[in-house]
Coordinates of C-alpha atoms in Angstrom, one line a residue:
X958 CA 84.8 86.5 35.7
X959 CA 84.8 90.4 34.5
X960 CA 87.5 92.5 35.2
X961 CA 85.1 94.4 37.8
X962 CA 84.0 91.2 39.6
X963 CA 87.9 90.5 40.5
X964 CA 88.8 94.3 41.0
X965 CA 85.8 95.1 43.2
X966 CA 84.3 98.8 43.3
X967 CA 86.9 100.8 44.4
X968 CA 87.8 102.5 41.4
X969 CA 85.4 104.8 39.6
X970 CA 85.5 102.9 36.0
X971 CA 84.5 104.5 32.4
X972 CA 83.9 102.6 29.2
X973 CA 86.7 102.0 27.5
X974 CA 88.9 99.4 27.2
X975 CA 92.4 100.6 26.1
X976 CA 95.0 98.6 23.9
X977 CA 97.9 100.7 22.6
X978 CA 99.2 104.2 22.7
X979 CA 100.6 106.5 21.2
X980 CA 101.7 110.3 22.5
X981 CA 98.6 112.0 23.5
X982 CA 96.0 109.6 21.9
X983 CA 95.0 105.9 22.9
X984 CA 92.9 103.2 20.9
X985 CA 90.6 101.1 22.3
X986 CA 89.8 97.6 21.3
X987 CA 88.0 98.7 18.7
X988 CA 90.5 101.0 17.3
X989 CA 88.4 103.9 18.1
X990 CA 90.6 106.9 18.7
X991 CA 90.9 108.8 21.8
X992 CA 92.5 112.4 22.7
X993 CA 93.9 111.5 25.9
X994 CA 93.7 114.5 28.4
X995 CA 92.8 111.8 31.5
X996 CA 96.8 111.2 31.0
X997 CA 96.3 108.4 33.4
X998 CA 96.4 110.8 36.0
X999 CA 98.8 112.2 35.4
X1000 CA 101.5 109.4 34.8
X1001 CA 101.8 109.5 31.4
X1002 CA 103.5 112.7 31.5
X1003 CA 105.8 112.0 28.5
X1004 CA 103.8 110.7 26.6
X1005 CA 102.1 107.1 25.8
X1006 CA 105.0 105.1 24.3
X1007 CA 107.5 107.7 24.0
X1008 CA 110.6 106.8 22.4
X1009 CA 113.2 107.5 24.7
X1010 CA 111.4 105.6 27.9
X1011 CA 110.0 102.7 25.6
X1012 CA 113.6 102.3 24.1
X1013 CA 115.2 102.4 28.0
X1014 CA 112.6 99.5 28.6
X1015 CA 113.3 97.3 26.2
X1016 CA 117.4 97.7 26.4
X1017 CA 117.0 97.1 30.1
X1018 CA 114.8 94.3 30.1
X1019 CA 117.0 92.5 27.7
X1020 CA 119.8 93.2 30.4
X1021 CA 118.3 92.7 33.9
X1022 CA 115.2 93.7 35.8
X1023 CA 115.8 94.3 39.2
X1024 CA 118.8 94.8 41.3
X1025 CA 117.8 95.0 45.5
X1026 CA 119.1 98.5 46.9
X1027 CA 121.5 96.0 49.1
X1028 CA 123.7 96.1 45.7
X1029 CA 125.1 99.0 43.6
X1030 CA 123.8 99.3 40.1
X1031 CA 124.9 101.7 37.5
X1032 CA 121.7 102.5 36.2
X1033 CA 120.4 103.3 39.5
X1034 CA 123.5 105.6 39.7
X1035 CA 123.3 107.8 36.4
X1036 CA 119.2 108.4 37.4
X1037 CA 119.6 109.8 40.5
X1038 CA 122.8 112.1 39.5
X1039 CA 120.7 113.3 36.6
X1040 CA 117.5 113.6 39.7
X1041 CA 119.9 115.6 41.9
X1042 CA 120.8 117.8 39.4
X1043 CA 117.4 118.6 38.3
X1044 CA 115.8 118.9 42.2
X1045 CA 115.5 122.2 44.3
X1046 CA 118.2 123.9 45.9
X1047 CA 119.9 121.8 48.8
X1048 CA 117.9 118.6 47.9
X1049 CA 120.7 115.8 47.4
X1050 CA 119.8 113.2 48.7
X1051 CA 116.9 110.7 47.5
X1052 CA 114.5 107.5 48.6
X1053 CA 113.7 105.6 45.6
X1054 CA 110.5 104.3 46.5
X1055 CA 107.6 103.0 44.1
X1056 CA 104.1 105.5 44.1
X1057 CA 103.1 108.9 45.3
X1058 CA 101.7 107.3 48.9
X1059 CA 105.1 105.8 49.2
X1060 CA 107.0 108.6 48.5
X1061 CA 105.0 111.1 51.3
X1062 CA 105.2 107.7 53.8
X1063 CA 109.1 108.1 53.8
X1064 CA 108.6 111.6 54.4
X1065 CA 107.0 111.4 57.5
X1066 CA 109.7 108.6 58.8
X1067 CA 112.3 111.2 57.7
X1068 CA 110.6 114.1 59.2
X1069 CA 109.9 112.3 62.7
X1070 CA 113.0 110.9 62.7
X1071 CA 115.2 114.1 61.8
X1072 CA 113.3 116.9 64.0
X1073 CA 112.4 114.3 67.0
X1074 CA 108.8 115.5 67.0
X1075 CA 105.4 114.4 66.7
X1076 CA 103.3 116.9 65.2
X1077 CA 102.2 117.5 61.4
X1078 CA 100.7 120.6 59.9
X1079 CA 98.8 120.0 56.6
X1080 CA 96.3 121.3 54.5
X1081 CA 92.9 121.4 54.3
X1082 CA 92.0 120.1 50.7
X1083 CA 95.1 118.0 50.5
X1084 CA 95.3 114.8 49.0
X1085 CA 98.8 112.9 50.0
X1086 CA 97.5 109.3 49.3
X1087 CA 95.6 106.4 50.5
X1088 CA 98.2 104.4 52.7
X1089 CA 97.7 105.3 56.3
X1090 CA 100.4 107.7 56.7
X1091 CA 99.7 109.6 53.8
X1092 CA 95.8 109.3 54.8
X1093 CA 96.6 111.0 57.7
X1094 CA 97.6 113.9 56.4
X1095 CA 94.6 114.1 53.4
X1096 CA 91.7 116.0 54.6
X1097 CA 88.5 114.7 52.6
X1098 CA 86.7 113.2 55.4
X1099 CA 84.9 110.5 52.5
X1100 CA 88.8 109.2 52.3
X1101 CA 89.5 109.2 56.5
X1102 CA 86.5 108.2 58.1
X1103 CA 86.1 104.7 56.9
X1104 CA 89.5 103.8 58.4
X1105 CA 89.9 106.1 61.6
X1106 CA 91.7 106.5 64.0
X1107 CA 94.8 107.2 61.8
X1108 CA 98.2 108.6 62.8
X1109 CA 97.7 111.2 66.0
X1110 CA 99.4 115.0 65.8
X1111 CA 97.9 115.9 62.1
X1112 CA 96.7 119.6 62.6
X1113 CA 94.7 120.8 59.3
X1114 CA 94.9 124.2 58.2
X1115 CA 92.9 126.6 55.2
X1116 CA 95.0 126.4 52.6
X1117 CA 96.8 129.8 51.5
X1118 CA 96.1 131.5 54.8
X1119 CA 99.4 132.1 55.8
X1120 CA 98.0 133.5 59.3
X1121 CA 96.9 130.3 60.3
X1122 CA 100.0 128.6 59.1
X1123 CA 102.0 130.9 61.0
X1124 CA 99.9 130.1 64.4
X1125 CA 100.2 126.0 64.1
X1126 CA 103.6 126.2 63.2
X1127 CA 104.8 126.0 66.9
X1128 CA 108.2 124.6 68.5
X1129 CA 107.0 120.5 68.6
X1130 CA 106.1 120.3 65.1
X1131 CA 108.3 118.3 62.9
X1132 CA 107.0 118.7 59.9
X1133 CA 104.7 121.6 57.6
X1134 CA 103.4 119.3 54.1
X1135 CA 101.9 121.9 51.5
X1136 CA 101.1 120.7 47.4
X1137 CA 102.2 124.0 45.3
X1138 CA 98.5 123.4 43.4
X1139 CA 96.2 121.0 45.4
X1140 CA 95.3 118.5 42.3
X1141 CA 92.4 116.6 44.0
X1142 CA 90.3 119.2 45.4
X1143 CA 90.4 121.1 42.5
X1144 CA 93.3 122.4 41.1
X1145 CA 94.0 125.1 43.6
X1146 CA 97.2 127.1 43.2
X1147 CA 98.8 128.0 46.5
X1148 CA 97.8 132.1 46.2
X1149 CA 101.5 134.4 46.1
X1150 CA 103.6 134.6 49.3
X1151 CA 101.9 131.5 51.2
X1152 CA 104.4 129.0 49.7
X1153 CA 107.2 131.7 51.3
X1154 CA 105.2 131.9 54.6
X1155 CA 105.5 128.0 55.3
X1156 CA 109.3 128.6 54.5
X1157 CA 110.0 131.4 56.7
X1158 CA 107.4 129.4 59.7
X1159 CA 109.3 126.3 59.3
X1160 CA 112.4 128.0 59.3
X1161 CA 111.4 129.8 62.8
X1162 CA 110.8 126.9 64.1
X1163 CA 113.3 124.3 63.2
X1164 CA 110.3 122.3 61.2
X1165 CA 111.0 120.5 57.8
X1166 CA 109.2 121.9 55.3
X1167 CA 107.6 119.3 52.4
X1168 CA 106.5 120.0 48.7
X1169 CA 104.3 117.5 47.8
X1170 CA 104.5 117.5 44.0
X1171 CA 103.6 114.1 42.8
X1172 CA 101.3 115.7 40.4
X1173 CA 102.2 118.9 40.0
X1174 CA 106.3 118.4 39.7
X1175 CA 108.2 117.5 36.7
X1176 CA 107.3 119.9 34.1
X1177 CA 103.5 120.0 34.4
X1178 CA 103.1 123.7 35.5
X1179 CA 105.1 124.8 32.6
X1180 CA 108.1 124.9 35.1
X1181 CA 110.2 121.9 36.5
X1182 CA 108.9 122.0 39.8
X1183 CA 105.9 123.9 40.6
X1184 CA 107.6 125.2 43.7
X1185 CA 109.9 127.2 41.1
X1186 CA 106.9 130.2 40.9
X1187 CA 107.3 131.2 44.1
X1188 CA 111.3 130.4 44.3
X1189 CA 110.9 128.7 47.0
X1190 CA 112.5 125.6 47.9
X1191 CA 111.3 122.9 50.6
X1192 CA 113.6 120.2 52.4
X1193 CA 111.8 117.3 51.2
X1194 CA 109.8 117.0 48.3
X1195 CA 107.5 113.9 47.1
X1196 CA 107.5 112.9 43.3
X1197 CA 105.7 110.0 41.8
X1198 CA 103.3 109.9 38.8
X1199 CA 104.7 110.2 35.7
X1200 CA 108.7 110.3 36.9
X1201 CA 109.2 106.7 35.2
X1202 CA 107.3 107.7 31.9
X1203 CA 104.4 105.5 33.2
X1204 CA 106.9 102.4 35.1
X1205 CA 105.8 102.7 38.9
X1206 CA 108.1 105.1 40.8
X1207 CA 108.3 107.2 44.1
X1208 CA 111.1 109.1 45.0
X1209 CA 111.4 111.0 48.1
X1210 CA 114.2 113.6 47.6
X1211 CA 115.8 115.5 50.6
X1212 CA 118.3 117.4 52.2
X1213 CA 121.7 115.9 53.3
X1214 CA 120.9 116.2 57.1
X1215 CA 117.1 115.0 57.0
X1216 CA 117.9 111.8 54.6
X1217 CA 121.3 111.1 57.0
X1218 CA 119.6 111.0 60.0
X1219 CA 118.0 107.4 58.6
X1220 CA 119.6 104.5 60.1
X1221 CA 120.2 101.7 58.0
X1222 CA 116.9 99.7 58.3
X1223 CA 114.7 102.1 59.5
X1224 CA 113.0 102.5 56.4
X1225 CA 113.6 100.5 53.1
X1226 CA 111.6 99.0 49.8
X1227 CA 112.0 96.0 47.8
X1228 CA 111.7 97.0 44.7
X1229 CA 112.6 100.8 45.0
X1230 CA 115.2 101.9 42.8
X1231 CA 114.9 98.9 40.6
X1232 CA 116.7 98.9 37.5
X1233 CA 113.8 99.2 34.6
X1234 CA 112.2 102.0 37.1
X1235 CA 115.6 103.5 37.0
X1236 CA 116.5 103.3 33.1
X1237 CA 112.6 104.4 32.3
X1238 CA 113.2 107.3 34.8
X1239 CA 116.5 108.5 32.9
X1240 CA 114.8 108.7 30.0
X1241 CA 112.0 110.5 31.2
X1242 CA 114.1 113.0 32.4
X1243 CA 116.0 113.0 29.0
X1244 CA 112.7 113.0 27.6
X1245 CA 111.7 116.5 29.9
X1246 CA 115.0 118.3 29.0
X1247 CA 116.1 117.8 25.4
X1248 CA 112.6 117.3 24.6
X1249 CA 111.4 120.5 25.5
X1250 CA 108.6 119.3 27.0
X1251 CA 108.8 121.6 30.4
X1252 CA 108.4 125.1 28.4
X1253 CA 106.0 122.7 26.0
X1254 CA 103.8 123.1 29.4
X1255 CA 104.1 126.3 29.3
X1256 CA 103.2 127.4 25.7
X1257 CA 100.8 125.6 25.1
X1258 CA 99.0 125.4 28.3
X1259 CA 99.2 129.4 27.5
X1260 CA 96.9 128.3 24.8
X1261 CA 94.1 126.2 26.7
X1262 CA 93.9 129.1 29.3
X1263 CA 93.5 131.7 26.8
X1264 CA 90.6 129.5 25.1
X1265 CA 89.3 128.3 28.2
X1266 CA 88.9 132.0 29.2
X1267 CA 86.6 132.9 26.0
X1268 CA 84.9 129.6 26.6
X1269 CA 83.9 131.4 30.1
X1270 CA 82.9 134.0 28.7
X1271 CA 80.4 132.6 26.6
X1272 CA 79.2 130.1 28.6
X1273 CA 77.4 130.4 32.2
X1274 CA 77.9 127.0 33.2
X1275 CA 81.5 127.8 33.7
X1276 CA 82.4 129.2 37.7
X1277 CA 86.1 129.2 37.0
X1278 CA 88.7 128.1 35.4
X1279 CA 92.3 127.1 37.3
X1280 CA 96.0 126.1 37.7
X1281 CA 99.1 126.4 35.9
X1282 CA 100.6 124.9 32.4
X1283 CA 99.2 121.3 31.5
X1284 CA 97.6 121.2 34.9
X1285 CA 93.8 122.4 34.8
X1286 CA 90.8 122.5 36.7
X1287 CA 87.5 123.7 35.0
X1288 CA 84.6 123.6 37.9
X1289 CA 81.2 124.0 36.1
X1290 CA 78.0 125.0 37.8
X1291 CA 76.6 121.1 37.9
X1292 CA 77.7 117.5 38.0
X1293 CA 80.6 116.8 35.5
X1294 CA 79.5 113.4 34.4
X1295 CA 77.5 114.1 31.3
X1296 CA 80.6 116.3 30.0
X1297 CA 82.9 113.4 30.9
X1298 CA 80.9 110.3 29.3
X1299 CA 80.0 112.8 26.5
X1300 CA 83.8 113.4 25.9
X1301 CA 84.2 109.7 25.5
X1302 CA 81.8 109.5 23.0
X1303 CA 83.2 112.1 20.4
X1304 CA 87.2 110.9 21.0
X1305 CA 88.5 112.7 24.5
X1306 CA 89.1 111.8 27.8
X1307 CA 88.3 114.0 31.0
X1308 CA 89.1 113.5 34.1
X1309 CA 87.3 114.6 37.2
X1310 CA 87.9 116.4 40.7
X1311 CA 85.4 116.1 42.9
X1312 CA 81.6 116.2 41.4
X1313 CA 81.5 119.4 39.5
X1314 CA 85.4 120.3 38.6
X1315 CA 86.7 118.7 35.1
X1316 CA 90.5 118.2 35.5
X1317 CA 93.0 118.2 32.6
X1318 CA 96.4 116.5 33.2
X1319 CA 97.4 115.4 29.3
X1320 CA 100.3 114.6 28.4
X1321 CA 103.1 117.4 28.1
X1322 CA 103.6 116.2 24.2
X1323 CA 100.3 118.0 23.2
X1324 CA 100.1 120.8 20.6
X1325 CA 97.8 123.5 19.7
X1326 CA 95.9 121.2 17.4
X1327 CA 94.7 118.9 20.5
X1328 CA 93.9 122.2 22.6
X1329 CA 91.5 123.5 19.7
X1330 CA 89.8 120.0 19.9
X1331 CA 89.5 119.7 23.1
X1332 CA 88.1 123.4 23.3
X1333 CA 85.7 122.2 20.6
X1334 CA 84.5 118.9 21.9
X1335 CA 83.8 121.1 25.6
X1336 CA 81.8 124.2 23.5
X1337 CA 79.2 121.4 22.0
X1338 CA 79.4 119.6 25.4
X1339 CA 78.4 122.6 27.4
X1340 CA 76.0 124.4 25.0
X1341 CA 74.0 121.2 25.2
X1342 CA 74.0 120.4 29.1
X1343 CA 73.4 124.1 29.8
X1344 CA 70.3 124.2 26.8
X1345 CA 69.0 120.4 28.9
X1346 CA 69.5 122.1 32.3
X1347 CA 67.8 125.5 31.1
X1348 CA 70.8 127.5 32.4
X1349 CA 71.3 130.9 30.1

């Protein structure tokens, strides 16, 4: 049986089959080269195969593999004192968890369980996962509708209107969830003072306020958390992705009080906090800092704006370009298929958001080199979907 008879149709599959990797590339079983600005999603955030996290993994396999939260381990230690010291202001406490859904599912048990009240205000555009919790509070109706009714006391509203924030933010809400830059609708950056206006509302009204920043935290924007534009800091905030250097973690990091106010057994995971997860996550972190990688973000996603802007301005196809540092969304004027399966034929991987936004989340190892290919590889691509569609 084929890999998609097994798997069923619930991912949206490309041709390729990958084998190895290495920084920003991948090879498939062919050995066919790939410029990898997919990035898995955004997991690979370090880097296919970096050093540091590959040389964690191996160390710590050779040691042990897993060691239940029920137990101390020293490994588990030295990761979250490096995390702590990395986070937000205030947030020092942490939920070691295992994906992105994960992470925002603990944050609703913390929120509920800290503040005593039902209600949730999110954002319409969000994306927060697929689990039921996190469904909950993702508006794309294509995601919710299948498996209605989800959790009760979810009030959507337009993200960056910091009016309507203001007005749902009453006295039984518990909890205001906001992503810095929505990733799956688009890469929209939350517009200048609406991150502070969910503070200040929250703050009014004795509300937690979360970052979700599974995709966007961690160096992507060009700063370590993308909350850090607006200097504002939340009292939970959700990481996932590539916080392991591609070895499946969550973590759920929060303020003393809010994390506290957990009993022991109210919430809990198996393999959270494990000890590979741990040791890859160090690295990463290692990886972040002495790397260089965050302000590697920022240079050279300096770069790809720049050349995405001249792209714009020579081609009509183009509506806009968006985001922040290594985290780009490029929404065209048709479907983005043709750009994306023609990508894959010269060497580079796209990823898509929605049907007519390309989304870049490479790695944050990538140079100026890879940007002037991929810049390259998108001129041809456009100039020849625009000539086939007769747009001028």
């Amino acid at each position: 049986m084929s890999e998609d008879e097994i798997m069923g149709a619930m991912y949206q599959r490309f041709p390729v089959t990958v084998e190895r990797g290495e920084g920003a590339r991948v090879w498939d079983a062919s050995g066919k080269e790939y410029l990898d600005f997919m990035g898995g999603y955004g997991v690979a955030l370090v880097g296919h195969r970096n050093a540091r996290v590959t040389e964690a993994i191996r160390e710590q396999a050779g040691r042990i593999v897993t060691v239940h939260g029920s137990l101390y381990s020293g490994v588990r230690a030295a990761f979250l004192e490096r995390l702590v010291s990395l986070a937000p202001d205030g947030l020092a406490r942490a939920h070691l968890n295992n994906s992105g859904a994960e992470s925002v599912e603990a944050a609703i048990k913390m929120a509920r369980k800290f503040t005593r009240r039902p209600r949730v205000v999110a954002m319409r555009g969000s994306y927060h996962g697929k689990s039921m919790g996190a469904l909950s509070l993702t508006f794309n109706p294509k995601y919710r509708r299948p498996f209605e009714p989800l959790v009760e006391g979810v009030e959507f509203v337009p993200f960056g209107d910091a009016e309507a924030l203001r007005e749902a933010v009453t006295d039984d809400v518990g909890m205001v969830i906001v992503e810095p830059i929505q990733g799956e609708s688009g890469i929209h950056v939350a517009p200048g003072g609406f991150l502070r206006a969910a503070r200040e509302a929250c703050d009014a009204h004795g509300a937690v306020l979360a970052f979700d920043e599974i995709q966007a935290g961690l160096g992507r924007t060009g700063r370590m958390w993308a909350c850090d534009h607006d200097a504002v800091a939340p009292d939970i905030l959700c990481l996932a992705k590539g916080i392991a250097g591609g070895v499946p973690m969550g973590v759920t990091l929060a303020r003393p009080e809010i994390l506290d106010s957990m009993a022991k057994g109210e919430h809990s995971s198996t393999f959270g906090g494990n000890a590979l997860s741990c040791a890859a996550g160090s690295a990463t972190l290692e990886a972040l800092t002495a790397d260089g990688l965050v302000d590697n973000a920022a240079a050279v996603g300096r770069g790809l704006f720049a050349g995405l802007a001249e792209l714009a301005g020579r081609h009509p196809s183009i509506r806009e370009v968006r985001g922040r540092g290594l985290m780009v969304g490029i929404e065209l004027r048709f479907d983005v298929r043709e750009i994306i399966m023609g990508g894959i034929e010269q060497g580079v991987l796209l990823l898509y958001s929605g049907r007519n936004i390309l989304r870049l989340l490479p790695p944050l190892v990538i140079g100026g080199a890879d940007v002037a290919r991929v810049l390259g590889v998108l001129d041809g691509l456009l100039s020849e979907e625009e000539a086939r569609r007769g747009i001028a």
